[in-house]
């Protein structure tokens, strides 16, 4: 009973004083802080005082009561923000005037090192900013936050042209780079709003210099790069309307705004940049790729059409000898291919890169069936050989592109060709472990026992990678597991070497002989390979199935030789004794006569 009648604790009173501030209950507020003066700066779980809640709830009269009672005007919450920060962010002029009259610190920084001036840029009205600027001293207007951004950076970011004008009027420096090397013009241009042109013009009217216009951040990007990235045609027009705007400026990856526009498919911006490109040349990146390459690989047919309709643009190869047409084929950009063939009928569809690869090679490698069909329909050579004597079929087999392989074979591709190392398409399919592709190739006439220049079969290629399904398909089609390559190795050697137990079991199940020896000086058997590789499970299984090491084979051979030699010496001694006895008998007979 006594406990129930006791006075409320400080925590309860604290919540009451905050509630009174929020609800604008002046009498309760005054009563509480009169009875307990410390409540005027009492903090809640966020570190906020009653004064801060007055600002948030727009309770000016309650704030005046607190300040008259001696509440701290510069006390901060857990984010290091004071009441003035909150008033600036809300753009509350009445509170700003009240707090500033009580000597609120307009340069106080929060945890992000932002001052009330920074936060005032968030509000659409410039009045709060203008009021704060009246109290700012010379040089203080460019106070930087944690990211080295000034109020001008933030005004540009929020696309506030009136704020920008005010700050520039108060001598804010438009050339201060932030932690990323961006100046306010970068942030103004980095907007998808058409109205951003006003903010851009405000900054450029203050200093329409080439250095400002083409300022590069720490990644080499100019304001034009950002306007292009956002697809803001209006801002691009404004920036490029200034003499000296470099439309071919490189970023750190050697990409120009034209590259960015092509990659993102901004056709109208591409047209605009081409018209504003006074250099007359189309720049390429560090790999020799032009903006046309970027547009082609992104399947931006409209953008590619804009490029090819401009007299300065030609499909120049990159440093690997690949044209934009080849890039389009490698990415399966069918619409781009149709556009390029339509606008440049003289294009060589069988043009090869420095490695001999054509557009059909690129499409086959990447598995773009529709692109392969399109190229074949337009006259691409189905068996064109690259420098390794690989046809498009080889590329498709290497990557297991089943549907492409069927399309190429239907288009007349020869399946039995060999490359410079004697590999067939079946070898490449087996190296990739593509069982279904192996089946298709064998059904179309390739022998499963064909050997390359090193004497290796497709089965040995599959065994090297431990591709069980592929090995099974090959042996189901009569692949011989006992064929030895030129060094005497079989598929079992490779499976033992790499420790593939399941592959070893499969091969032995198909009657692979476990004791084939190499033709090298060491004469290693499959078991030797397992022992050398430390594959204990494979070793145990091989021993259980009659496998021998070269040392064991040599021991057996030595024992056999010793047995043969011992028999030979016994027989020789017996013959000599027999001959001696026969000679003695003859002498006895002669003596008896």
Coordinates of C-alpha atoms in Angstrom, one line a residue:
X1 CA 0.0 0.0 0.0
X2 CA 2.8 2.3 0.9
X3 CA 4.5 1.5 -2.4
X4 CA 1.4 2.3 -4.4
X5 CA 1.1 5.7 -2.7
X6 CA 4.8 6.7 -3.3
X7 CA 5.8 9.4 -5.7
X8 CA 6.6 8.5 -9.3
X9 CA 10.3 7.8 -10.2
X10 CA 12.5 9.9 -12.4
X11 CA 11.9 7.6 -15.4
X12 CA 8.2 8.1 -15.1
X13 CA 8.6 11.8 -14.7
X14 CA 11.0 11.9 -17.7
X15 CA 8.4 10.3 -20.0
X16 CA 5.8 12.7 -18.7
X17 CA 7.9 15.8 -19.4
X18 CA 8.5 14.5 -23.0
X19 CA 4.8 13.8 -23.5
X20 CA 3.9 17.3 -22.3
X21 CA 6.4 18.8 -24.7
X22 CA 5.0 16.7 -27.6
X23 CA 1.4 17.4 -26.8
X24 CA 2.0 21.1 -26.1
X25 CA 0.7 20.8 -22.5
X26 CA 2.3 24.0 -21.1
X27 CA 0.8 23.8 -17.6
X28 CA 2.0 20.2 -17.0
X29 CA 5.4 21.0 -18.5
X30 CA 5.8 24.0 -16.3
X31 CA 4.7 22.1 -13.3
X32 CA 7.1 19.2 -13.9
X33 CA 10.2 21.3 -14.5
X34 CA 9.4 23.6 -11.6
X35 CA 9.1 20.7 -9.2
X36 CA 12.2 19.0 -10.7
X37 CA 14.5 21.4 -12.6
X38 CA 16.7 18.6 -14.0
X39 CA 13.8 17.4 -16.1
X40 CA 14.2 20.3 -18.5
X41 CA 17.2 18.4 -20.1
X42 CA 16.0 14.9 -19.4
X43 CA 17.0 12.5 -22.1
X44 CA 14.9 9.6 -23.4
X45 CA 16.4 6.3 -24.9
X46 CA 17.4 8.3 -28.0
X47 CA 19.2 11.0 -26.0
X48 CA 16.5 13.5 -27.0
X49 CA 15.5 16.3 -24.6
X50 CA 12.0 17.9 -24.2
X51 CA 13.3 20.8 -26.2
X52 CA 14.1 18.6 -29.2
X53 CA 10.6 17.1 -29.0
X54 CA 9.1 20.6 -29.0
X55 CA 10.9 21.2 -32.3
X56 CA 9.8 17.9 -33.8
X57 CA 6.1 18.6 -32.7
X58 CA 6.3 22.3 -33.6
X59 CA 5.5 23.4 -30.0
X60 CA 7.1 26.8 -29.9
X61 CA 5.4 28.0 -26.7
X62 CA 6.6 24.9 -24.8
X63 CA 10.1 25.5 -26.2
X64 CA 10.0 29.1 -24.8
X65 CA 9.0 27.8 -21.4
X66 CA 11.9 25.3 -21.4
X67 CA 14.5 27.9 -22.5
X68 CA 13.3 30.4 -19.9
X69 CA 13.7 27.6 -17.3
X70 CA 17.3 27.2 -18.4
X71 CA 17.1 24.2 -20.8
X72 CA 20.4 23.7 -22.7
X73 CA 20.0 24.9 -26.3
X74 CA 23.0 23.0 -27.6
X75 CA 22.5 19.7 -25.8
X76 CA 22.8 16.8 -28.4
X77 CA 21.1 13.4 -28.8
X78 CA 22.8 10.1 -29.5
X79 CA 23.4 11.1 -33.1
X80 CA 25.1 14.3 -31.8
X81 CA 22.2 16.5 -33.2
X82 CA 21.0 19.5 -31.3
X83 CA 17.6 21.2 -31.5
X84 CA 19.0 23.5 -34.2
X85 CA 19.8 20.5 -36.4
X86 CA 16.2 19.3 -36.2
X87 CA 14.7 22.8 -36.8
X88 CA 17.0 23.3 -39.9
X89 CA 16.0 19.9 -41.3
X90 CA 12.3 20.7 -40.9
X91 CA 12.8 24.2 -42.3
X92 CA 11.1 25.7 -39.3
X93 CA 11.9 29.4 -39.4
X94 CA 10.2 30.2 -36.1
X95 CA 12.2 27.7 -34.2
X96 CA 15.4 28.7 -36.0
X97 CA 14.9 32.3 -34.9
X98 CA 14.2 31.3 -31.3
X99 CA 17.2 28.9 -31.0
X100 CA 19.6 31.3 -32.7
X101 CA 18.5 34.1 -30.4
X102 CA 19.4 31.8 -27.5
X103 CA 23.0 31.4 -29.0
X104 CA 22.4 28.0 -30.6
X105 CA 25.7 26.8 -32.3
X106 CA 25.1 26.8 -36.0
X107 CA 28.5 25.1 -36.6
X108 CA 27.8 22.2 -34.3
X109 CA 28.4 18.8 -36.1
X110 CA 26.5 15.6 -35.7
X111 CA 28.0 12.1 -36.0
X112 CA 28.1 12.5 -39.8
X113 CA 29.8 15.9 -39.2
X114 CA 26.8 17.7 -40.7
X115 CA 25.9 21.1 -39.5
X116 CA 22.4 22.7 -39.4
X117 CA 23.5 24.4 -42.7
X118 CA 23.9 21.0 -44.4
X119 CA 20.5 19.8 -43.1
X120 CA 18.7 23.0 -44.2
X121 CA 19.3 22.0 -47.8
X122 CA 16.9 19.1 -47.4
X123 CA 13.9 21.4 -47.1
X124 CA 12.4 22.6 -50.4
X125 CA 12.1 26.2 -49.1
X126 CA 15.3 28.2 -49.0
X127 CA 14.2 30.4 -46.1
X128 CA 15.8 28.3 -43.4
X129 CA 19.1 28.3 -45.3
X130 CA 18.9 32.0 -45.9
X131 CA 18.3 32.6 -42.1
X132 CA 21.3 30.5 -41.2
X133 CA 23.5 32.2 -43.8
X134 CA 22.9 35.5 -42.0
X135 CA 24.7 34.1 -38.9
X136 CA 27.5 32.3 -40.8
X137 CA 30.9 34.0 -40.8
X138 CA 33.4 34.3 -43.7
X139 CA 34.7 30.9 -44.7
X140 CA 32.2 29.0 -42.6
X141 CA 29.8 28.5 -45.5
X142 CA 32.0 25.7 -46.9
X143 CA 32.2 23.6 -43.7
X144 CA 32.5 20.0 -44.8
X145 CA 30.9 16.9 -43.4
X146 CA 32.3 13.4 -42.9
X147 CA 32.3 12.9 -46.7
X148 CA 33.9 16.3 -47.3
X149 CA 30.7 17.6 -48.7
X150 CA 29.6 21.2 -48.2
X151 CA 26.0 22.6 -48.1
X152 CA 26.5 23.4 -51.8
X153 CA 27.1 19.7 -52.6
X154 CA 23.9 18.8 -50.8
X155 CA 21.9 21.5 -52.4
X156 CA 23.0 20.2 -55.8
X157 CA 22.3 16.6 -54.8
X158 CA 18.7 17.6 -53.7
X159 CA 18.3 19.6 -56.9
X160 CA 17.6 22.9 -55.1
X161 CA 18.5 25.7 -57.6
X162 CA 17.4 28.5 -55.2
X163 CA 19.6 27.0 -52.4
X164 CA 22.5 26.8 -54.8
X165 CA 22.1 30.5 -55.8
X166 CA 22.0 31.5 -52.1
X167 CA 25.1 29.6 -51.3
X168 CA 27.1 30.9 -54.3
X169 CA 25.9 34.4 -53.4
X170 CA 27.5 33.8 -50.0
X171 CA 30.8 32.9 -51.7
X172 CA 30.5 29.1 -51.4
X173 CA 33.3 27.5 -53.4
X174 CA 31.9 25.5 -56.4
X175 CA 35.2 23.7 -56.9
X176 CA 35.6 21.9 -53.7
X177 CA 35.8 18.1 -54.3
X178 CA 34.3 15.7 -51.8
X179 CA 35.7 12.3 -50.6
X180 CA 34.9 10.8 -54.0
X181 CA 36.4 13.7 -55.9
X182 CA 33.0 15.1 -57.0
X183 CA 32.3 18.8 -57.0
X184 CA 28.7 20.1 -56.7
X185 CA 28.3 20.1 -60.5
X186 CA 28.7 16.3 -60.5
X187 CA 25.8 16.0 -58.0
X188 CA 23.6 18.4 -59.9
X189 CA 24.2 16.5 -63.2
X190 CA 23.6 13.1 -61.4
X191 CA 19.8 13.4 -61.4
X192 CA 17.0 11.9 -63.4
X193 CA 14.8 15.0 -63.1
X194 CA 14.5 17.3 -66.1
X195 CA 14.4 20.2 -63.7
X196 CA 18.0 19.5 -62.7
X197 CA 19.0 21.7 -65.7
X198 CA 18.2 24.7 -63.5
X199 CA 20.6 23.6 -60.8
X200 CA 23.3 22.8 -63.4
X201 CA 22.9 26.3 -65.0
X202 CA 23.1 28.0 -61.6
X203 CA 26.5 26.5 -61.0
X204 CA 27.8 27.0 -64.5
X205 CA 26.7 30.6 -64.7
X206 CA 28.9 31.3 -61.7
X207 CA 32.0 29.9 -63.4
X208 CA 31.5 28.5 -67.0
X209 CA 35.1 27.3 -67.2
X210 CA 36.4 24.2 -69.0
X211 CA 38.0 22.9 -65.9
X212 CA 34.7 23.0 -64.0
X213 CA 32.7 21.6 -66.9
X214 CA 35.1 18.7 -67.4
X215 CA 36.1 18.1 -63.7
X216 CA 36.9 14.4 -63.1
X217 CA 36.2 12.7 -59.9
X218 CA 38.6 10.1 -58.5
X219 CA 37.3 7.5 -60.9
X220 CA 37.8 9.9 -63.8
X221 CA 34.1 10.6 -64.4
X222 CA 32.9 14.1 -65.5
X223 CA 29.5 15.6 -64.8
X224 CA 28.6 14.6 -68.4
X225 CA 29.3 10.9 -67.5
X226 CA 26.7 11.1 -64.7
X227 CA 24.1 12.9 -66.8
X228 CA 24.4 10.2 -69.5
X229 CA 24.3 7.4 -66.9
X230 CA 21.0 8.7 -65.6
X231 CA 19.6 9.1 -69.2
X232 CA 18.9 12.8 -68.5
X233 CA 18.8 14.2 -72.0
X234 CA 17.9 17.7 -70.8
X235 CA 21.0 17.9 -68.6
X236 CA 23.2 16.4 -71.4
X237 CA 22.0 19.2 -73.7
X238 CA 22.8 21.9 -71.2
X239 CA 26.3 20.6 -70.5
X240 CA 27.2 20.0 -74.1
X241 CA 25.8 23.4 -75.1
X242 CA 28.8 25.0 -73.3
X243 CA 31.9 25.5 -75.5
X244 CA 34.7 23.4 -74.1
X245 CA 32.6 20.5 -72.8
X246 CA 34.6 17.4 -73.6
X247 CA 32.2 14.7 -74.9
X248 CA 35.0 12.2 -75.4
X249 CA 36.5 12.5 -71.9
X250 CA 37.8 9.2 -70.6
X251 CA 37.1 7.8 -67.1
X252 CA 39.6 5.6 -65.3
X253 CA 38.4 2.6 -67.3
X254 CA 38.9 4.5 -70.6
X255 CA 35.2 4.9 -71.2
X256 CA 33.7 8.1 -72.6
X257 CA 30.2 9.4 -72.1
X258 CA 29.5 7.9 -75.5
X259 CA 30.4 4.5 -74.3
X260 CA 28.1 4.9 -71.3
X261 CA 25.2 6.0 -73.5
X262 CA 25.7 3.1 -75.9
X263 CA 25.9 0.5 -73.1
X264 CA 22.7 1.8 -71.4
X265 CA 20.8 2.1 -74.7
X266 CA 20.2 5.9 -74.6
X267 CA 19.7 6.3 -78.3
X268 CA 18.8 10.0 -78.3
X269 CA 21.7 10.9 -76.1
X270 CA 24.0 8.9 -78.5
X271 CA 22.7 11.0 -81.4
X272 CA 23.2 14.2 -79.4
X273 CA 26.8 13.3 -78.4
X274 CA 27.7 12.3 -81.9
X275 CA 26.5 15.7 -83.2
X276 CA 28.4 17.5 -80.4
X277 CA 31.6 15.5 -81.1
X278 CA 33.8 18.0 -82.9
X279 CA 36.8 15.8 -82.9
X280 CA 35.5 13.7 -85.8
X281 CA 36.8 10.5 -84.3
X282 CA 35.1 7.8 -82.3
X283 CA 37.2 7.0 -79.2
X284 CA 37.9 3.4 -78.1
X285 CA 38.5 2.0 -74.6
X286 CA 41.7 0.4 -73.3
X287 CA 40.8 -2.8 -75.1
X288 CA 40.1 -1.0 -78.4
X289 CA 36.3 -1.3 -78.0
X290 CA 34.3 1.6 -79.4
X291 CA 30.9 2.8 -78.2
X292 CA 29.4 0.8 -81.1
X293 CA 30.8 -2.4 -79.5
X294 CA 29.1 -1.5 -76.3
X295 CA 25.8 -0.9 -78.0
X296 CA 26.0 -4.1 -80.0
X297 CA 26.7 -6.4 -77.0
X298 CA 23.7 -4.9 -75.1
X299 CA 21.3 -5.7 -78.0
X300 CA 20.4 -2.0 -78.3
X301 CA 19.3 -2.1 -81.9
X302 CA 18.1 1.5 -82.0
X303 CA 21.3 2.8 -80.5
X304 CA 23.4 0.8 -83.0
X305 CA 21.2 2.2 -85.8
X306 CA 22.0 5.7 -84.6
X307 CA 25.7 4.9 -84.7
X308 CA 25.7 3.4 -88.1
X309 CA 23.6 6.2 -89.6
X310 CA 26.3 8.7 -88.6
X311 CA 29.1 9.3 -91.2
X312 CA 31.9 9.2 -88.6
X313 CA 31.1 5.7 -87.4
X314 CA 32.5 2.5 -88.8
X315 CA 32.7 -1.0 -87.3
X316 CA 36.3 -0.9 -86.4
X317 CA 37.8 -4.0 -84.7
X318 CA 39.1 -4.0 -81.1
X319 CA 42.6 -5.0 -80.1
X320 CA 41.6 -8.7 -80.5
X321 CA 40.4 -8.0 -84.0
X322 CA 36.8 -8.4 -83.0
X323 CA 34.2 -6.1 -84.6
X324 CA 31.0 -4.9 -83.0
X325 CA 29.2 -7.4 -85.2
X326 CA 31.2 -10.2 -83.6
X327 CA 30.4 -8.8 -80.1
X328 CA 26.7 -8.9 -81.0
X329 CA 26.9 -12.5 -82.1
X330 CA 28.7 -13.5 -78.9
X331 CA 26.0 -11.9 -76.8
X332 CA 23.1 -13.2 -78.9
X333 CA 22.0 -9.7 -79.9
X334 CA 19.9 -10.8 -82.9
X335 CA 18.2 -7.5 -83.4
X336 CA 21.5 -5.7 -83.6
X337 CA 22.8 -8.3 -86.1
X338 CA 19.7 -7.7 -88.3
X339 CA 20.1 -3.9 -88.0
X340 CA 23.8 -4.1 -88.9
X341 CA 23.2 -6.3 -91.9
X342 CA 20.4 -4.0 -93.0
X343 CA 22.3 -0.8 -92.7
X344 CA 25.7 -2.1 -93.9
X345 CA 25.0 -4.7 -96.6
X346 CA 28.6 -4.8 -97.5
X347 CA 29.5 -6.3 -94.1
X348 CA 31.7 -9.4 -94.2
X349 CA 29.8 -12.0 -92.2
X350 CA 32.8 -14.3 -92.2
X351 CA 35.4 -11.7 -91.1
X352 CA 37.8 -13.3 -88.6
X353 CA 39.5 -11.9 -85.5
X354 CA 43.2 -12.2 -84.8
X355 CA 42.6 -15.8 -83.6
X356 CA 40.6 -16.7 -86.7
X357 CA 37.3 -16.8 -85.0
X358 CA 34.2 -15.5 -86.8
X359 CA 30.8 -14.3 -85.6
X360 CA 29.6 -17.9 -85.9
X361 CA 32.4 -19.1 -83.6
X362 CA 31.4 -16.5 -81.0
X363 CA 27.7 -17.3 -81.2
X364 CA 28.4 -21.1 -81.0
X365 CA 30.7 -20.8 -78.0
X366 CA 28.1 -18.8 -76.1
X367 CA 25.2 -21.1 -77.0
X368 CA 22.9 -18.6 -78.9
X369 CA 20.9 -21.0 -81.1
X370 CA 18.8 -18.2 -82.7
X371 CA 21.9 -16.3 -83.5
X372 CA 23.6 -19.3 -85.1
X373 CA 20.5 -19.9 -87.2
X374 CA 20.4 -16.3 -88.3
X375 CA 24.1 -16.3 -89.3
X376 CA 23.8 -19.5 -91.2
X377 CA 20.7 -18.1 -93.0
X378 CA 22.8 -15.0 -94.0
X379 CA 25.7 -17.1 -95.4
X380 CA 28.1 -17.7 -92.5
X381 CA 30.6 -20.5 -93.3
X382 CA 29.7 -23.4 -91.1
X383 CA 33.2 -25.1 -91.1
X384 CA 35.4 -22.0 -91.0
X385 CA 38.7 -22.8 -89.3
X386 CA 40.4 -20.6 -86.7
X387 CA 44.1 -20.7 -86.0
X388 CA 43.7 -23.9 -83.9
X389 CA 41.7 -25.4 -86.8
X390 CA 38.6 -25.2 -84.6
X391 CA 35.3 -24.9 -86.4
X392 CA 32.2 -23.4 -84.7
X393 CA 31.2 -27.0 -83.9
X394 CA 34.4 -27.4 -81.8
X395 CA 33.6 -24.3 -79.8
X396 CA 30.0 -25.5 -79.2
X397 CA 31.2 -29.0 -78.2
X398 CA 33.8 -27.6 -75.8
X399 CA 31.0 -25.7 -73.9
X400 CA 28.4 -28.5 -74.2
X401 CA 26.0 -26.4 -76.3
X402 CA 23.6 -29.2 -77.4
X403 CA 21.1 -27.2 -79.3
X404 CA 23.8 -25.2 -81.2
X405 CA 25.5 -28.5 -82.1
X406 CA 22.3 -29.9 -83.6
X407 CA 21.8 -26.7 -85.5
X408 CA 25.3 -26.7 -86.9
X409 CA 25.1 -30.4 -87.9
X410 CA 21.8 -29.7 -89.6
X411 CA 23.5 -26.8 -91.3
X412 CA 26.1 -29.1 -92.8
X413 CA 28.9 -29.0 -90.2
X414 CA 31.5 -31.8 -90.6
X415 CA 31.8 -33.8 -87.4
X416 CA 35.0 -35.7 -88.2
X417 CA 37.4 -32.8 -88.6
X418 CA 40.5 -32.6 -86.4
X419 CA 42.4 -29.6 -85.0
X420 CA 46.1 -28.9 -84.9
X421 CA 46.6 -31.4 -82.1
X422 CA 44.6 -34.1 -83.7
X423 CA 41.6 -33.6 -81.4
X424 CA 38.2 -34.2 -82.8
X425 CA 35.0 -32.6 -81.6
X426 CA 34.4 -35.7 -79.5
X427 CA 37.7 -35.2 -77.7
X428 CA 36.5 -31.6 -76.7
X429 CA 33.1 -32.8 -75.7
X430 CA 34.7 -35.5 -73.5
X431 CA 37.1 -33.0 -71.9
X432 CA 34.1 -30.9 -70.9
X433 CA 32.3 -34.0 -69.6
X434 CA 29.3 -33.5 -71.9
X435 CA 27.8 -36.9 -72.2
X436 CA 24.8 -35.9 -74.3
X437 CA 27.0 -34.1 -76.8
X438 CA 29.3 -37.2 -77.0
X439 CA 26.2 -39.3 -77.8
X440 CA 25.2 -36.9 -80.6
X441 CA 28.6 -36.9 -82.1
X442 CA 28.9 -40.7 -82.1
X443 CA 25.5 -41.0 -83.6
X444 CA 26.8 -38.8 -86.4
X445 CA 29.7 -41.0 -87.2
X446 CA 32.7 -40.2 -85.0
X447 CA 34.4 -43.3 -83.6
X448 CA 34.7 -43.5 -79.8
X449 CA 38.2 -44.9 -80.2
X450 CA 39.6 -42.1 -82.4
X451 CA 43.1 -41.0 -81.2
X452 CA 44.7 -37.6 -81.3
X453 CA 48.4 -36.9 -82.1
X454 CA 49.4 -38.1 -78.5
X455 CA 47.4 -41.3 -79.0
X456 CA 44.7 -40.3 -76.5
X457 CA 41.1 -41.3 -77.0
X458 CA 38.0 -39.4 -75.9
X459 CA 37.6 -41.9 -73.1
X460 CA 41.0 -40.9 -71.7
X461 CA 39.9 -37.3 -71.9
X462 CA 36.8 -38.0 -69.9
X463 CA 38.7 -40.2 -67.4
X464 CA 41.2 -37.3 -66.8
X465 CA 38.3 -35.2 -65.6
X466 CA 36.5 -38.0 -63.8
X467 CA 33.4 -37.5 -65.8
X468 CA 31.6 -40.8 -65.0
X469 CA 28.4 -40.3 -67.1
X470 CA 30.5 -39.3 -70.1
X471 CA 32.8 -42.3 -69.6
X472 CA 29.8 -44.7 -69.4
X473 CA 28.3 -43.3 -72.6
X474 CA 31.5 -43.7 -74.4
X475 CA 32.0 -47.3 -73.3
X476 CA 28.4 -48.2 -74.0
X477 CA 29.3 -47.2 -77.5
X478 CA 32.3 -49.6 -77.6
X479 CA 35.0 -47.3 -76.4
X480 CA 38.0 -49.5 -75.6
X481 CA 39.3 -48.9 -72.1
X482 CA 42.6 -50.7 -72.8
X483 CA 43.9 -48.4 -75.6
X484 CA 47.2 -47.0 -74.7
X485 CA 48.5 -43.6 -75.8
X486 CA 52.0 -43.0 -77.2
X487 CA 53.4 -43.1 -73.6
X488 CA 51.6 -46.2 -72.7
X489 CA 48.9 -44.7 -70.5
X490 CA 45.3 -45.9 -70.5
X491 CA 42.2 -44.3 -69.1
X492 CA 42.8 -46.2 -65.9
X493 CA 46.1 -44.4 -65.5
X494 CA 44.4 -41.0 -65.5
X495 CA 41.6 -42.0 -63.2
X496 CA 44.1 -43.4 -60.7
X497 CA 46.3 -40.4 -61.0
X498 CA 43.5 -38.0 -60.0
X499 CA 42.0 -40.3 -57.4
X500 CA 38.6 -40.8 -59.0
X501 CA 37.4 -44.0 -57.3
X502 CA 34.1 -44.2 -59.1
X503 CA 35.8 -43.8 -62.5
X504 CA 38.2 -46.6 -61.5
X505 CA 35.3 -48.9 -60.6
X506 CA 33.6 -48.1 -63.8
X507 CA 36.6 -48.9 -66.0
X508 CA 37.4 -52.1 -64.2
X509 CA 33.7 -53.0 -64.6
X510 CA 34.2 -52.6 -68.4
X511 CA 37.2 -55.0 -68.2
X512 CA 40.0 -52.5 -68.2
X513 CA 43.3 -54.3 -67.7
X514 CA 44.7 -53.1 -64.4
X515 CA 48.4 -53.6 -65.1
X516 CA 49.3 -51.8 -68.3
X517 CA 52.7 -50.3 -68.1
X518 CA 53.9 -47.0 -69.5
X519 CA 56.3 -47.0 -72.4
X520 CA 58.5 -44.6 -70.4
X521 CA 61.7 -45.4 -68.4
X522 CA 59.7 -45.7 -65.2
X523 CA 57.1 -48.1 -66.7
X524 CA 54.5 -47.0 -64.2
X525 CA 51.2 -48.9 -63.9
X526 CA 47.8 -47.4 -62.8
X527 CA 48.5 -48.6 -59.3
X528 CA 51.8 -46.6 -59.2
X529 CA 49.8 -43.5 -60.1
X530 CA 47.4 -44.1 -57.3
X531 CA 50.3 -44.7 -54.8
X532 CA 52.2 -41.6 -56.0
X533 CA 49.1 -39.5 -55.6
X534 CA 48.4 -40.8 -52.1
X535 CA 44.9 -42.0 -53.1
X536 CA 44.5 -44.7 -50.4
X537 CA 40.9 -45.7 -51.4
X538 CA 41.8 -46.1 -55.0
X539 CA 45.0 -48.0 -54.1
X540 CA 43.0 -50.4 -51.9
X541 CA 40.4 -51.0 -54.5
X542 CA 43.0 -51.6 -57.2
X543 CA 44.9 -54.1 -55.0
X544 CA 41.7 -56.0 -54.4
X545 CA 41.2 -56.3 -58.2
X546 CA 44.7 -57.7 -59.0
X547 CA 46.6 -54.5 -59.7
X548 CA 50.3 -54.6 -59.4
X549 CA 52.9 -51.8 -59.1
X550 CA 55.9 -51.8 -61.4
X551 CA 58.1 -52.9 -58.4
X552 CA 55.8 -55.9 -57.8
X553 CA 55.9 -56.8 -61.5
X554 CA 59.7 -56.5 -61.5
X555 CA 59.9 -58.8 -58.4
X556 CA 57.7 -61.4 -60.0
X557 CA 59.8 -61.2 -63.2
X558 CA 63.0 -61.5 -61.2
X559 CA 61.7 -64.6 -59.4
X560 CA 60.6 -66.1 -62.7
X561 CA 64.0 -65.5 -64.2
X562 CA 65.7 -67.0 -61.1
X563 CA 63.5 -70.1 -61.4
X564 CA 64.3 -70.5 -65.1
X565 CA 68.0 -70.1 -64.5
X566 CA 68.0 -72.6 -61.6
X567 CA 66.3 -75.2 -63.8
X568 CA 68.8 -74.5 -66.5
X569 CA 71.8 -75.1 -64.2
X570 CA 70.3 -78.3 -62.8
X571 CA 69.6 -79.6 -66.3
X572 CA 73.1 -78.7 -67.4
X573 CA 74.7 -80.5 -64.5
X574 CA 72.5 -83.5 -65.2
X575 CA 73.5 -83.6 -68.8
X576 CA 77.2 -83.3 -68.0
X577 CA 77.0 -86.1 -65.4
X578 CA 75.0 -88.2 -67.9
X579 CA 77.7 -87.6 -70.6
X580 CA 80.4 -88.5 -68.1
X581 CA 78.7 -91.8 -67.1
X582 CA 78.2 -92.6 -70.8
X583 CA 81.8 -91.9 -71.6
X584 CA 82.9 -94.1 -68.6
X585 CA 80.7 -96.9 -69.7
X586 CA 82.2 -96.7 -73.2
X587 CA 85.7 -96.8 -71.8
X588 CA 84.8 -99.9 -69.7
X589 CA 83.4 -101.6 -72.8
X590 CA 86.5 -100.8 -74.8
X591 CA 88.7 -102.1 -72.1
X592 CA 86.8 -105.5 -71.9
X593 CA 87.6 -106.2 -75.6

